[in-house]
Coordinates of C-alpha atoms in Angstrom, one line a residue:
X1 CA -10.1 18.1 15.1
X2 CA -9.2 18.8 11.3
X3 CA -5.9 18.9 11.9
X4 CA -6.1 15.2 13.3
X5 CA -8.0 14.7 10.2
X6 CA -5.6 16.3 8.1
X7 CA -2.8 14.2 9.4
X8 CA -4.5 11.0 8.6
X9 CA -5.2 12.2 5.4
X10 CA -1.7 12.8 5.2
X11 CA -0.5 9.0 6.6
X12 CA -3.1 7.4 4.1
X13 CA -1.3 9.4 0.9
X14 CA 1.9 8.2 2.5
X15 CA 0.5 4.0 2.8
X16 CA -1.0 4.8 -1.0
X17 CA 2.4 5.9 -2.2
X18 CA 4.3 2.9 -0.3
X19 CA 1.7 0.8 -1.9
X20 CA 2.5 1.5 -5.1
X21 CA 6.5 1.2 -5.1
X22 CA 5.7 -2.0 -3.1
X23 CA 3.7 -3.1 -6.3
X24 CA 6.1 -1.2 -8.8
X25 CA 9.6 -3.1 -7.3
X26 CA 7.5 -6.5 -7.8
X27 CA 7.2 -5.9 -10.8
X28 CA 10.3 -4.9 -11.7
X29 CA 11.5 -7.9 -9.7
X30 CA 9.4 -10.5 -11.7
X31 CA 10.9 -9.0 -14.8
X32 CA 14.5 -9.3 -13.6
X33 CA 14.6 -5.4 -13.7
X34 CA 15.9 -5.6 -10.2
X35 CA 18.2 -8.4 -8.8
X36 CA 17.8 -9.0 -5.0
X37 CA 21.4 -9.9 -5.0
X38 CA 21.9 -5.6 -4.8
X39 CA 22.0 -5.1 -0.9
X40 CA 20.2 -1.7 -1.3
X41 CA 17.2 -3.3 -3.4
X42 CA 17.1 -6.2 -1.3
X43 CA 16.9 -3.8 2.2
X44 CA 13.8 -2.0 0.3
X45 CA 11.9 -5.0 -0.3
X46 CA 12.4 -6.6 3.1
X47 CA 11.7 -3.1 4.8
X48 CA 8.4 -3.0 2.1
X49 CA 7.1 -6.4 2.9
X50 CA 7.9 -6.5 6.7
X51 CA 5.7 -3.2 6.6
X52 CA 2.9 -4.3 4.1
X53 CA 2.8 -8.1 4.6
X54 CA 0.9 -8.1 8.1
X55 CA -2.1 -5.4 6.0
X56 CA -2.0 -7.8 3.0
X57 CA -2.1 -11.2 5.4
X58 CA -5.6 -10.1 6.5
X59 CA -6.6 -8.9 3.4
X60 CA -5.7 -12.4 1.8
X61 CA -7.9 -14.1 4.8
X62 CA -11.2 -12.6 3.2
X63 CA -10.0 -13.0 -0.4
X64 CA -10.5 -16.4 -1.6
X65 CA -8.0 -18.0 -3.4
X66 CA -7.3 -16.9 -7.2
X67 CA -4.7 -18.8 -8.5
X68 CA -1.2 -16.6 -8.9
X69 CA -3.1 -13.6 -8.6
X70 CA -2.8 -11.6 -6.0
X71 CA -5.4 -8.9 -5.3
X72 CA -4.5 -8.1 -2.0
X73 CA -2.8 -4.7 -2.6
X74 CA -5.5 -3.7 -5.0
X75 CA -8.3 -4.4 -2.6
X76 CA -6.2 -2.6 -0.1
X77 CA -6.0 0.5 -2.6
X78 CA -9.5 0.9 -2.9
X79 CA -9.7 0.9 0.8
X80 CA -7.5 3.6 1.5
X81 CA -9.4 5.7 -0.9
X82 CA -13.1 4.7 0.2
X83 CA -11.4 5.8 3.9
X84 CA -10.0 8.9 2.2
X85 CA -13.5 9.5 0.5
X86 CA -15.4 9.1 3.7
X87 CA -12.9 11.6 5.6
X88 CA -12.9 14.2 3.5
X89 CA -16.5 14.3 3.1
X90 CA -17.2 14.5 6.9
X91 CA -13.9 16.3 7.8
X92 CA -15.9 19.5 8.1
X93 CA -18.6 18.0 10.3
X94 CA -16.6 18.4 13.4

């Protein structure tokens, strides 16, 4: 049972990570860092949002609306680490 345990540890580092370079590459995006015109940038951000956007569509059901602020990948954040919290402290229970 920890390795199960172990591995979704493991897939909810990997989500964090995919998180952050989702939220990174916006940035960078907004900023005209990145052009979407670049076939390699543009297949990242389509792979990134086809894999995040059905997480972050639920999320921004319960949210209510703030403006042009979107807090549905920080809300999501501190989900993966209250689940990684709550793991870790009963991993050794089974």
């Amino acid at each position: 049972m920890t390795s199960l345990l172990q591995i979704l540890l493991l897939i909810i580092d990997v989500l964090w990570f995919i998180v952050i370079i989702h939220i990174i590459m916006s940035w960078l995006i907004n900023f005209q860092v990145l052009n979407l015109r670049q076939p390699l940038v543009a297949q990242i951000w389509d792979g990134l949002n086809q894999l995040l956007e059905p997480i972050y569509g639920r999320i921004r059901q319960v949210l209510p609306a703030m403006g042009g602020l979107d807090l549905a990948p920080l809300v999501l954040l501190i989900g993966l680490y209250a689940l990684q919290i709550v793991i870790r402290n009963n991993m050794y229970a089974f």
